[in-house]
Each structure stands twice: as C-alpha cells, then as structure tokens.
mmCIF file of C-alpha atoms in Angstrom:
data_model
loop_
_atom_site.group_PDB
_atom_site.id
_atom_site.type_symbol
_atom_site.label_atom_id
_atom_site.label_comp_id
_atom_site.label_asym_id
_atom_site.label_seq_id
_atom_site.Cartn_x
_atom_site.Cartn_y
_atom_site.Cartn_z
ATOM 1 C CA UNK A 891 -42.397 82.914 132.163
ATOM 2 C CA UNK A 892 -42.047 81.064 129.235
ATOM 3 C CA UNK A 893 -45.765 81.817 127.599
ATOM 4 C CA UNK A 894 -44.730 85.488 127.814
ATOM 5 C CA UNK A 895 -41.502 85.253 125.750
ATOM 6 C CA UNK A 896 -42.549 82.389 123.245
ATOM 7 C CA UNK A 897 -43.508 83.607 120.528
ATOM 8 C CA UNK A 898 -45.700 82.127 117.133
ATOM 9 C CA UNK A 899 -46.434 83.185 113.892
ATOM 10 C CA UNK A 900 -49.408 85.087 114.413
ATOM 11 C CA UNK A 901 -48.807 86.935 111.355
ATOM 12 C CA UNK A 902 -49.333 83.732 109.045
ATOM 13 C CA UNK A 903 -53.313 82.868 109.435
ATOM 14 C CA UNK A 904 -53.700 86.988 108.836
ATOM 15 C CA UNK A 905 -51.868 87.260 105.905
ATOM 16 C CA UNK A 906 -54.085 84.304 104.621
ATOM 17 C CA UNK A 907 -56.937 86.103 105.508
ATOM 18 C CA UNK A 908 -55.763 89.018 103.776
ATOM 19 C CA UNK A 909 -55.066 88.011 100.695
ATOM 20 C CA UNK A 910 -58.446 86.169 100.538
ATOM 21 C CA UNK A 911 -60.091 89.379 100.583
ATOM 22 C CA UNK A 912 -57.920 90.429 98.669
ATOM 23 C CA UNK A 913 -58.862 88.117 96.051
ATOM 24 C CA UNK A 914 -62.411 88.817 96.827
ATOM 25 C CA UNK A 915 -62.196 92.568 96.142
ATOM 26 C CA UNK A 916 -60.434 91.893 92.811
ATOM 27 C CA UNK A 917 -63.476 89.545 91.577
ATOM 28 C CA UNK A 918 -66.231 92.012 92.889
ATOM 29 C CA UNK A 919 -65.281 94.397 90.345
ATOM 30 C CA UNK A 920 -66.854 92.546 87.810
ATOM 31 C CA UNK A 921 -69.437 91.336 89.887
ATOM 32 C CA UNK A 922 -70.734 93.942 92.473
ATOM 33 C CA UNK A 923 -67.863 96.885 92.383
ATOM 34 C CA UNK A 924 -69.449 98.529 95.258
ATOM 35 C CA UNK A 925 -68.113 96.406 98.078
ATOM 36 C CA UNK A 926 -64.609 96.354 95.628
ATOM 37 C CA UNK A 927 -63.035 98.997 98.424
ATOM 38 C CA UNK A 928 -64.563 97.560 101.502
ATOM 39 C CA UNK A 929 -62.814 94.136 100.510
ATOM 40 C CA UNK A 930 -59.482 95.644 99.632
ATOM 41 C CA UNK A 931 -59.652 97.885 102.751
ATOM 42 C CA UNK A 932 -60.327 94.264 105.007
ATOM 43 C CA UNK A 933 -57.556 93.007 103.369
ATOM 44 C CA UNK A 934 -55.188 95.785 104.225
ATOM 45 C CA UNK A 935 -56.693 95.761 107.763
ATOM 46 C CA UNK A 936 -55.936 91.670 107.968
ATOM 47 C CA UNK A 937 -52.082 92.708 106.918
ATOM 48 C CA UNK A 938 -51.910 95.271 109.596
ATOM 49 C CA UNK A 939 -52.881 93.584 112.274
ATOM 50 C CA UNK A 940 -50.802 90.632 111.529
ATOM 51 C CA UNK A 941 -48.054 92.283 111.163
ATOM 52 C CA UNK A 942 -48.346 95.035 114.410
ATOM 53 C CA UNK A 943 -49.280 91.512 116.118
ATOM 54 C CA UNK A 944 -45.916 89.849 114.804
ATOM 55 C CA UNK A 945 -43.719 92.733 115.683
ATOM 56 C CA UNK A 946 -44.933 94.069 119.156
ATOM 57 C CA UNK A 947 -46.894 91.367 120.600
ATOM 58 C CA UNK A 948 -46.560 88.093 119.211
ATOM 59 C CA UNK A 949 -45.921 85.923 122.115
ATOM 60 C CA UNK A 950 -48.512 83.041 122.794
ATOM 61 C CA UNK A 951 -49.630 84.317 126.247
ATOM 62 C CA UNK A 952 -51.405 86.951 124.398
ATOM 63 C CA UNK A 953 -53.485 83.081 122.100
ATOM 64 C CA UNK A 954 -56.482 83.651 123.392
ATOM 65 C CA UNK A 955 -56.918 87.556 122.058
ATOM 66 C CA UNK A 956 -54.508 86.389 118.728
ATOM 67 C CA UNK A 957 -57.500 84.406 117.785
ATOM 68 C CA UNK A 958 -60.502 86.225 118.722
ATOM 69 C CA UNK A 959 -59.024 89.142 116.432
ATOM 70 C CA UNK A 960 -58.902 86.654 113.698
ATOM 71 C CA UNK A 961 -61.928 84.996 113.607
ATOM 72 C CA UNK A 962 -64.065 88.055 114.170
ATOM 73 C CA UNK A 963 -61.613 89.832 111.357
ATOM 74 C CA UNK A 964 -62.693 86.705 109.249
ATOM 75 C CA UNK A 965 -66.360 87.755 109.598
ATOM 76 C CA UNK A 966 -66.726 90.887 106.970
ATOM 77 C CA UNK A 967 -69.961 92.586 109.197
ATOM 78 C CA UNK A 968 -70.434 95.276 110.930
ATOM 79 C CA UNK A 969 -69.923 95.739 113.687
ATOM 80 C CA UNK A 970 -67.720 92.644 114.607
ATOM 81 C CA UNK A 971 -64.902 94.318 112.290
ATOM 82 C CA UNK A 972 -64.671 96.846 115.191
ATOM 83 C CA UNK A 973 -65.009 94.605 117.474
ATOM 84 C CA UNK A 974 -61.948 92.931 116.549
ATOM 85 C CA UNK A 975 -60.131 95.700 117.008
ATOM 86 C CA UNK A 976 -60.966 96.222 120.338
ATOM 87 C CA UNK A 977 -59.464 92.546 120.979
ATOM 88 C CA UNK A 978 -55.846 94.205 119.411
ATOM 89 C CA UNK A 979 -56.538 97.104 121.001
ATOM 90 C CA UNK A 980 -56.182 95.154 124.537
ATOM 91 C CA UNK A 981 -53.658 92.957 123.673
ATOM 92 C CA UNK A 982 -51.525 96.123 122.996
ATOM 93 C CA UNK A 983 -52.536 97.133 126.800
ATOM 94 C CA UNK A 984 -51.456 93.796 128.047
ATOM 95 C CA UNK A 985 -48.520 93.759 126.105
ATOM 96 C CA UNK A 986 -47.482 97.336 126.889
ATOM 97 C CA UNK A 987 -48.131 96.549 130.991
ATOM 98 C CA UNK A 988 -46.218 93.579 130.526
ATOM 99 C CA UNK A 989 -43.411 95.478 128.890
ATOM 100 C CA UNK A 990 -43.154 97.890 131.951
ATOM 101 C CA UNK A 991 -43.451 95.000 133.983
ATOM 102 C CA UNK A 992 -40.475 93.546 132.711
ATOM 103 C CA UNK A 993 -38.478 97.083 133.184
ATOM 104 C CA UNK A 994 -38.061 96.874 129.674
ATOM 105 C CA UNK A 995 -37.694 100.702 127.536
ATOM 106 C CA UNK A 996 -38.089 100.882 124.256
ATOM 107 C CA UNK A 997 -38.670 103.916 121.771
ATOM 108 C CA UNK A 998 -42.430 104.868 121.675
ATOM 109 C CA UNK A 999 -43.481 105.085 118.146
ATOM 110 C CA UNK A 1000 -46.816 106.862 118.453
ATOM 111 C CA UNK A 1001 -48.315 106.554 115.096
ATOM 112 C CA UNK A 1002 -48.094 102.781 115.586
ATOM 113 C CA UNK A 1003 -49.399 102.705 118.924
ATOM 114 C CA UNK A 1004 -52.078 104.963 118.222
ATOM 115 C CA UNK A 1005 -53.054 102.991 115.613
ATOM 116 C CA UNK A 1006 -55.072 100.075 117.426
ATOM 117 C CA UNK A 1007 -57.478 102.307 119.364
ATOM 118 C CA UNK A 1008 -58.036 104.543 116.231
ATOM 119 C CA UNK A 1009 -58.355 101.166 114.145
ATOM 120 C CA UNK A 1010 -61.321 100.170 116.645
ATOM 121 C CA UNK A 1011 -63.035 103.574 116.507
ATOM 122 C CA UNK A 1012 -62.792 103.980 112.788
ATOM 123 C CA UNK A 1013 -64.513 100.501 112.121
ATOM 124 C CA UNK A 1014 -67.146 101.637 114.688
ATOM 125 C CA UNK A 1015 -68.333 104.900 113.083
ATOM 126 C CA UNK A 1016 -67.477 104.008 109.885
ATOM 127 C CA UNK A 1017 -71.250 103.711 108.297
ATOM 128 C CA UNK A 1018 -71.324 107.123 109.695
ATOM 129 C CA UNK A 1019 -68.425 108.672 108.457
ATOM 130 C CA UNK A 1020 -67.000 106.182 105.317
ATOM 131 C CA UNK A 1021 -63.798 105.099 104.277
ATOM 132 C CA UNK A 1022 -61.507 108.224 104.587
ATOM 133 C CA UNK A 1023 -61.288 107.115 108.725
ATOM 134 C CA UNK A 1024 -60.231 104.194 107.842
ATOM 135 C CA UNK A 1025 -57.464 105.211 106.165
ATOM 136 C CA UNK A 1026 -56.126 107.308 108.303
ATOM 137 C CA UNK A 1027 -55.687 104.917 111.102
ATOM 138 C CA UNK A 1028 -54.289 102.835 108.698
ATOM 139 C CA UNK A 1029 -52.013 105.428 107.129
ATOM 140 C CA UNK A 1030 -50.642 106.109 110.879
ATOM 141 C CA UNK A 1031 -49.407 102.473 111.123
ATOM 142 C CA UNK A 1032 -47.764 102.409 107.429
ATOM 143 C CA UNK A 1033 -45.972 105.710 108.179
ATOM 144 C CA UNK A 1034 -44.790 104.914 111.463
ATOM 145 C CA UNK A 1035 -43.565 101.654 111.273
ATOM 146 C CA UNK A 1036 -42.055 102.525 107.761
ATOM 147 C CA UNK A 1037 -40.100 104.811 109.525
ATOM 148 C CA UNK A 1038 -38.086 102.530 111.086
ATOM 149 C CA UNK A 1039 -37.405 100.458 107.906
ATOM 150 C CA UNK A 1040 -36.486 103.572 106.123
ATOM 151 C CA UNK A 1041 -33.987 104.642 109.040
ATOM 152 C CA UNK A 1042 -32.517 101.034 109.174
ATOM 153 C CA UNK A 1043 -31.597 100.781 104.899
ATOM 154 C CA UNK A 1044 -31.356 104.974 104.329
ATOM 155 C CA UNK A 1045 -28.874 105.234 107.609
ATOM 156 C CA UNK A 1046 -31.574 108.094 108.496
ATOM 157 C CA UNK A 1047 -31.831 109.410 112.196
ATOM 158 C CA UNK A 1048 -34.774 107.511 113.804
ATOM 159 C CA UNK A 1049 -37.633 110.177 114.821
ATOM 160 C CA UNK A 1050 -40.062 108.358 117.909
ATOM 161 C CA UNK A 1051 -41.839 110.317 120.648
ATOM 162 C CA UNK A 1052 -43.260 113.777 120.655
ATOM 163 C CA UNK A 1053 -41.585 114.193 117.565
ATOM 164 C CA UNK A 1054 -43.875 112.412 115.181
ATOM 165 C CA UNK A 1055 -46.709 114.815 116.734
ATOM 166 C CA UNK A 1056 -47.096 116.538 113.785
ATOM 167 C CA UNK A 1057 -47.213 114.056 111.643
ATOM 168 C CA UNK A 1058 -49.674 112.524 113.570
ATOM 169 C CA UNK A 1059 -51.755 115.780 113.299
ATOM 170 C CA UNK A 1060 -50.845 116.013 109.711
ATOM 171 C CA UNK A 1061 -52.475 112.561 108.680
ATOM 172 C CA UNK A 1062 -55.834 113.741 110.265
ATOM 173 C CA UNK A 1063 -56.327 116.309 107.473
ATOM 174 C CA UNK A 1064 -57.453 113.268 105.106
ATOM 175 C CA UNK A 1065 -60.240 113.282 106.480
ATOM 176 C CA UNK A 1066 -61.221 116.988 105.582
ATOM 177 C CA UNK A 1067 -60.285 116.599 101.787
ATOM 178 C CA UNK A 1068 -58.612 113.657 99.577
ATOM 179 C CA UNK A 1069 -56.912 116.248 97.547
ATOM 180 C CA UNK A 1070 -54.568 116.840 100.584
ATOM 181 C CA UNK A 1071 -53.158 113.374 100.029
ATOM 182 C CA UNK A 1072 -49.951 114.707 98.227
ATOM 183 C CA UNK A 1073 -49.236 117.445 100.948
ATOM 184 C CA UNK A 1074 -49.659 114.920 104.317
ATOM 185 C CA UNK A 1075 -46.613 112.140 101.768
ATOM 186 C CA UNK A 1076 -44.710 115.095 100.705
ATOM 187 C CA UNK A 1077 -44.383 116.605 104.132
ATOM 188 C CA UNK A 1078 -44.301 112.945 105.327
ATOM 189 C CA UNK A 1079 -40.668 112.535 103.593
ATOM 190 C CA UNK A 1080 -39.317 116.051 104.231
ATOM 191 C CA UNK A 1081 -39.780 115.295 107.752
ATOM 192 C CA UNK A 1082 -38.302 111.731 107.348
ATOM 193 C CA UNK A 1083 -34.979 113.359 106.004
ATOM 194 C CA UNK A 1084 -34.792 116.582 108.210
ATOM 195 C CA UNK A 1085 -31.654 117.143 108.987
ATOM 196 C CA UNK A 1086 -29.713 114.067 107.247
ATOM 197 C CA UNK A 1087 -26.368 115.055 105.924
ATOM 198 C CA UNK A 1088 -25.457 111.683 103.890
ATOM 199 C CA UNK A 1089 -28.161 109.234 102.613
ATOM 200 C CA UNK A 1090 -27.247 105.252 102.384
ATOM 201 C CA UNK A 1091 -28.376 104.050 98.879
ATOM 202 C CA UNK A 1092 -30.783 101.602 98.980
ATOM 203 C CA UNK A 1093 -32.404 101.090 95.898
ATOM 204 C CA UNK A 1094 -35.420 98.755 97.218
ATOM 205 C CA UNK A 1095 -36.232 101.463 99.989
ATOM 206 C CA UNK A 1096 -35.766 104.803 98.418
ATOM 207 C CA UNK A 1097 -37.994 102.981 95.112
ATOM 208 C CA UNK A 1098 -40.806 102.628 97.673
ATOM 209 C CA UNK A 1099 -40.820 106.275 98.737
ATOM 210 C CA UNK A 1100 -40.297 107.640 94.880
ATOM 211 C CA UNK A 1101 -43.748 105.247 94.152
ATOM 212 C CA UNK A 1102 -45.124 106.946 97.309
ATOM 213 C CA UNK A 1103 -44.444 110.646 96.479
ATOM 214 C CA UNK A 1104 -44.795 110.031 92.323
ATOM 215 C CA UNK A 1105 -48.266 108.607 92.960
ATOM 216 C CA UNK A 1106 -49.542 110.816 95.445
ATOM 217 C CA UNK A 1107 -48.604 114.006 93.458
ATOM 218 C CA UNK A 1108 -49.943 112.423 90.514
ATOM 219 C CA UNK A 1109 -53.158 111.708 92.266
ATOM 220 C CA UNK A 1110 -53.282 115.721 92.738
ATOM 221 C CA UNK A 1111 -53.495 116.112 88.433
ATOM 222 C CA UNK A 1112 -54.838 113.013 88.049
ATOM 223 C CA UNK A 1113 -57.548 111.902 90.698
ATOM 224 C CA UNK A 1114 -58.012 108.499 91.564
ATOM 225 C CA UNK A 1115 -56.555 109.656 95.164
ATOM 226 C CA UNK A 1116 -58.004 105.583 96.532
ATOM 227 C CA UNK A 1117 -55.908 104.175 94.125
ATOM 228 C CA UNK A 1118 -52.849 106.187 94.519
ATOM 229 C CA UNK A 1119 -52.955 105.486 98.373
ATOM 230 C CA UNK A 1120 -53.946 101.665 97.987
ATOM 231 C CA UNK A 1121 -51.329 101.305 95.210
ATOM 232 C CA UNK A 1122 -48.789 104.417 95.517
ATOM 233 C CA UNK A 1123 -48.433 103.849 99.363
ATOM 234 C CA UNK A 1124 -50.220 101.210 101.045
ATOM 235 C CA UNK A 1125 -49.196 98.374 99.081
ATOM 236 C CA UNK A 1126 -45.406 99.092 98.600
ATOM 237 C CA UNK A 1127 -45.098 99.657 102.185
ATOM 238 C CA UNK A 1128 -46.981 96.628 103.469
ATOM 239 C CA UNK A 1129 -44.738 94.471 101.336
ATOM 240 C CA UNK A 1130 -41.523 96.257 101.708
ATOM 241 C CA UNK A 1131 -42.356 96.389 105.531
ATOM 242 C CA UNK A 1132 -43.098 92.293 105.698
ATOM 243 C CA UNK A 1133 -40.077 91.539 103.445
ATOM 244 C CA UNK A 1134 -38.183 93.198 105.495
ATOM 245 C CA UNK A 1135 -38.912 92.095 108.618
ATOM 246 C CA UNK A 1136 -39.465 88.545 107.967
ATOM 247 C CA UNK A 1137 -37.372 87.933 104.843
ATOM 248 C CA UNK A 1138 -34.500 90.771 104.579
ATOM 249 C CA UNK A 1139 -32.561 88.310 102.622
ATOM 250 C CA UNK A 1140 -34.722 88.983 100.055
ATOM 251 C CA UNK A 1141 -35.172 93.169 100.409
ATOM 252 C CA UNK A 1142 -32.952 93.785 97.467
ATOM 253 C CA UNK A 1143 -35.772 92.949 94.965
ATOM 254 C CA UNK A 1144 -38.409 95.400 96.359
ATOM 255 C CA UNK A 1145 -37.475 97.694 94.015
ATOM 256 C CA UNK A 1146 -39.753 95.349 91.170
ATOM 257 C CA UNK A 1147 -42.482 95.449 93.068
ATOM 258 C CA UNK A 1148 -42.169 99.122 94.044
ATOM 259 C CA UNK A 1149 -42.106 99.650 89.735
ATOM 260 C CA UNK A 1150 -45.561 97.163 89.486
ATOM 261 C CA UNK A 1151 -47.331 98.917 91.640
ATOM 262 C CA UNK A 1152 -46.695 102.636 90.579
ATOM 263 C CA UNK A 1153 -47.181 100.996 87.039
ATOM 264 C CA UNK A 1154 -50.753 99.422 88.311
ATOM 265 C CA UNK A 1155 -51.861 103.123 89.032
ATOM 266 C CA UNK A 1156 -51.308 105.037 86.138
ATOM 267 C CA UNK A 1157 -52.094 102.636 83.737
ATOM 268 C CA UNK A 1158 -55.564 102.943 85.158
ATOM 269 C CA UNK A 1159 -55.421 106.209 83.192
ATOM 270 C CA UNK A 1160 -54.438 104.305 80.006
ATOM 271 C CA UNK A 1161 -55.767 101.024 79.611
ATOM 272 C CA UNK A 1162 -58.352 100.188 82.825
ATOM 273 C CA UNK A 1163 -57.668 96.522 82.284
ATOM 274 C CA UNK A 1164 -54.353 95.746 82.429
ATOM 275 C CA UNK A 1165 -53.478 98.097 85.540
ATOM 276 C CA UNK A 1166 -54.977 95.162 87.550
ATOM 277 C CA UNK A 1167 -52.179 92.606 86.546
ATOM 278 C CA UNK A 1168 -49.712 94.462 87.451
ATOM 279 C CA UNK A 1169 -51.090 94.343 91.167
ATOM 280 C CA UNK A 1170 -51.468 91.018 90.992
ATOM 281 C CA UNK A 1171 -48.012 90.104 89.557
ATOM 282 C CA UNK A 1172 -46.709 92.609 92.564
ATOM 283 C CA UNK A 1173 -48.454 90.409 94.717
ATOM 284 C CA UNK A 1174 -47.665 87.183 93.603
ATOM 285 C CA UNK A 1175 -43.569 88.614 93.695
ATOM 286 C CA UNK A 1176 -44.328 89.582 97.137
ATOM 287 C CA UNK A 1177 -45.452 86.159 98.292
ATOM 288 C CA UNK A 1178 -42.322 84.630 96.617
ATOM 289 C CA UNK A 1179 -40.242 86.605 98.399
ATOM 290 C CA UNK A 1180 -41.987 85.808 101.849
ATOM 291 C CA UNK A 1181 -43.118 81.980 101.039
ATOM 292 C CA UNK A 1182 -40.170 80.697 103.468
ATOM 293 C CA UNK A 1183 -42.311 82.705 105.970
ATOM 294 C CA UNK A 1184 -45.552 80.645 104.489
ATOM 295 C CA UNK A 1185 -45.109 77.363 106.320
ATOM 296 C CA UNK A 1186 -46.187 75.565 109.368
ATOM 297 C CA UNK A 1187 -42.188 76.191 111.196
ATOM 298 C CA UNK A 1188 -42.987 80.081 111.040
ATOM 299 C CA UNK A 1189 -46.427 79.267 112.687
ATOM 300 C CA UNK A 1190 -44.996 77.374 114.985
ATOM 301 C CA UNK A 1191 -41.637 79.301 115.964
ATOM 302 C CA UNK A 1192 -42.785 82.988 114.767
ATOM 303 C CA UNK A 1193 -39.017 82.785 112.393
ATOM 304 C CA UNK A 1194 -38.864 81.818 108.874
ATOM 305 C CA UNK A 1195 -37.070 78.521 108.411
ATOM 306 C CA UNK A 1196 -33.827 79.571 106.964
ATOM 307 C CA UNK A 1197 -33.593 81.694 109.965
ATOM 308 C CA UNK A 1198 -34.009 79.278 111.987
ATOM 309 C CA UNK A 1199 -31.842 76.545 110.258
ATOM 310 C CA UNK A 1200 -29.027 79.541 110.357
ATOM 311 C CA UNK A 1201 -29.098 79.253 114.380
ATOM 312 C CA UNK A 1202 -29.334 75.405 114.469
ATOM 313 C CA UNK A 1203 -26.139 75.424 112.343
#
C-alpha cells in the first residue's frame, strides 16, 4: 500500500527536459528555423506531461511508466514521441482504476483527462495532419486544468463534467482555421465567468487571462496566431499553473511574467529581436519562482522543501 500513495517528483526530470528543448528551439532560429516550432512544441509537451503526471498520478507505483514516458519524450523522433504518450496514456488508466479501487470520487475534469489519449493520437498522425493537432490536445489540458486555478484565486464556481462539453467541442475548431483562435479564448472566459456575481481580485490570475484574451484578439488583426497561443496562452498558463501548484507562496508575482510574455508577442511586430528576451527573462522569473521545487528533496518527496520543512516544524 505504500508504493501506491508515495509519491516523487516526477515533474522535476520533465521540466528539465523541457526547458532543454526549449533552449534548443530558441537557437534553431538562427540555425535551422524550420524545426524552431517542433522544439518549442516538445518542450511544451515535456511541461505537460510533467505536470498532469505530478498532479493526478505521481505516486512511485506508477516508476516504471514515469520513466519510459521520459526517456522516449527525450528522444525528438517520430514516432517514439507518440509512443510516449501511449505510456501516460496508461498510467492515467492505472491510476484512474486504482482511484475507483480505492472508492475514492473526485470531480472529472474532461479536458484534462481527455488530454492523454488525444496527446498520443496527435503525435501519431501528426506528419499527416501538422501542428494545429497538437495544439489542440494541448490547449484541452491548459484550459482545463487552468480552470481550477482560476476558480481557486477568482472565487469562481468550479465547472467539471458534462459541462465543459462544449468547450471541449469548441477547442476542436482550431483545427479547421487558426483565425478562430480568438473566438474558442473569448468564449473560453465567458464560459469561465457564467453566472459569477462577485469576482475575488487576484492580480497574478486575472493578468494571465487579460494576456490570454489581449493576445488572441490581437492575433485576429495581427497574425502570428503560433505566437499568440505559445506566448499569449500557453506560456502564462504553464507557469502560472506550476507556480501555483508547487510554489503558491510565490503566485503574487505572476502578474510580471504575465506582462513579459504579452510584451514578447507584440514586439515581434516592432522590433523581431528583442521580443525573444522578453521570453527568456519570463522564463528565467519563472524558474526563480519554482527553484525551491528544483532540488533533489522535491525529487525525492514530490513537495518543495519549504513545504516540507513547514510540516517538520
């Protein structure tokens, strides 16, 4: 019983891994920028599946799957991308079965959950179809789990089951057009705050969602609609997501790197150059905010260490 409650930081080697390809998509520009998105896109990919790993199924029963997503995530070739996939893809199985097993209930977030198996077939057909698949399963995990951060800080009603259908339905119209980006983050929000009569001010959380919307509508005058989602959407709720499950204490200064990021995309329409530095300076905030999460305790335990000194004391 105790490998099926202990958990580790499975989260840490992937958010290594991500932010190596990270780095590699960055220098490709300058040296082959057509494999620029399919880096930045493996990095995003590395963060997700650390983090859906960290949150839902991080316990050390699950090792032996932990790693094989890893190391064939580490390999950037088709088609053991996919294939990794299909690894997280079980483990949420096993970890769902064990859930039920336990007589555990917990709210079913379907545009998380549906994420994994739509992860696994996007890789697959993606030298069919290209890159707007793979956003979209990755646009279902950043919307859903988001939710929940968003209700936590904005005091918002929580929205789970059959009632994120049509959002779920909504993010599948990416795929027919990119100029629909605006409508599926627009209608993403009005359907977040349906219904709320008094909004908790947050300033780190509701500065994510203004670089959301502001970026995606701009995208609709602007183009650039990549950019807007990898910088507008992607980004600011990766890190506000991580922060704030794995450093809250440090959620308050989201807001700055919600304000780099929107600046990183529409510089791009005013100086090329320097809209990169402002991604990397988000980034480089990002990992300050998390480093206590950066260390061999977190790997170990699954907690960063002022957490856990907290609950020693």
């Amino acid at each position: 019983m105790k490998n099926v409650i202990e958990p580790w930081g499975v989260n840490v080697p992937f958010l290594i891994l991500a932010f190596i390809y990270f780095a590699i998509g960055g220098v490709s520009l300058n040296l082959d920028p057509s494999v620029h998105g399919y880096f930045m896109l493996l990095g995003a990919y590395s963060l997700y599946s650390g983090m859906i790993l960290r949150l839902f199924f991080p316990a050390k029963k699950y090792l032996i799957l932990h790693i094989a997503t890893l190391v064939l995530l580490s390999i950037p070739l088709y088609p053991l991308i996919s294939l990794s996939f299909f690894f997280l893809t079980i483990v949420e199985i096993w970890g769902l079965k064990d859930v039920k097993s336990y007589g555990s209930k917990f709210p079913i977030n379907i545009l998380v959950l549906s994420s994994p198996p739509l992860s696994f077939i996007s890789w697959l057909l993606f030298p069919i179809l290209g890159y707007n698949l793979l956003i979209i399963s990755l646009l279902l995990y950043l919307l859903g789990i988001n939710e929940g951060i968003f209700s936590a800080t904005l005091g918002l009603k929580p929205k789970f089951g059959i009632k994120q259908i049509p959002i779920l339905l909504l993010v599948f119209l990416f795929y027919l057009s990119y100029s629909l980006f605006p409508l599926i983050i627009i209608a993403y929000f009005a359907w977040l705050f349906y219904g709320v009569k008094k909004i908790r001010k947050n300033l780190s959380a509701l500065s994510v969602i203004l670089s959301s919307a502001s970026t995606s509508i701009g995208s609709y005058f602007l183009g650039e609609t990549i950019h807007a989602f990898a910088l507008g959407t992607m980004a600011p709720f990766f890190y506000s997501c991580i922060t704030y499950s794995t450093s809250r204490y440090n959620y308050d200064k989201i807001y700055i790197i919600s304000i780099l990021l929107s600046l990183s995309y529409f510089l791009r329409f005013v100086y090329f150059h320097i809209s990169g530095i402002f991604f990397v300076a988000s980034s480089l905030l990002f990992l300050y905010l998390i480093k206590d999460n950066l260390t061999l305790t977190t790997l170990k335990y699954g907690m960063s260490k002022k957490y856990l000194i907290k609950k020693l004391n």
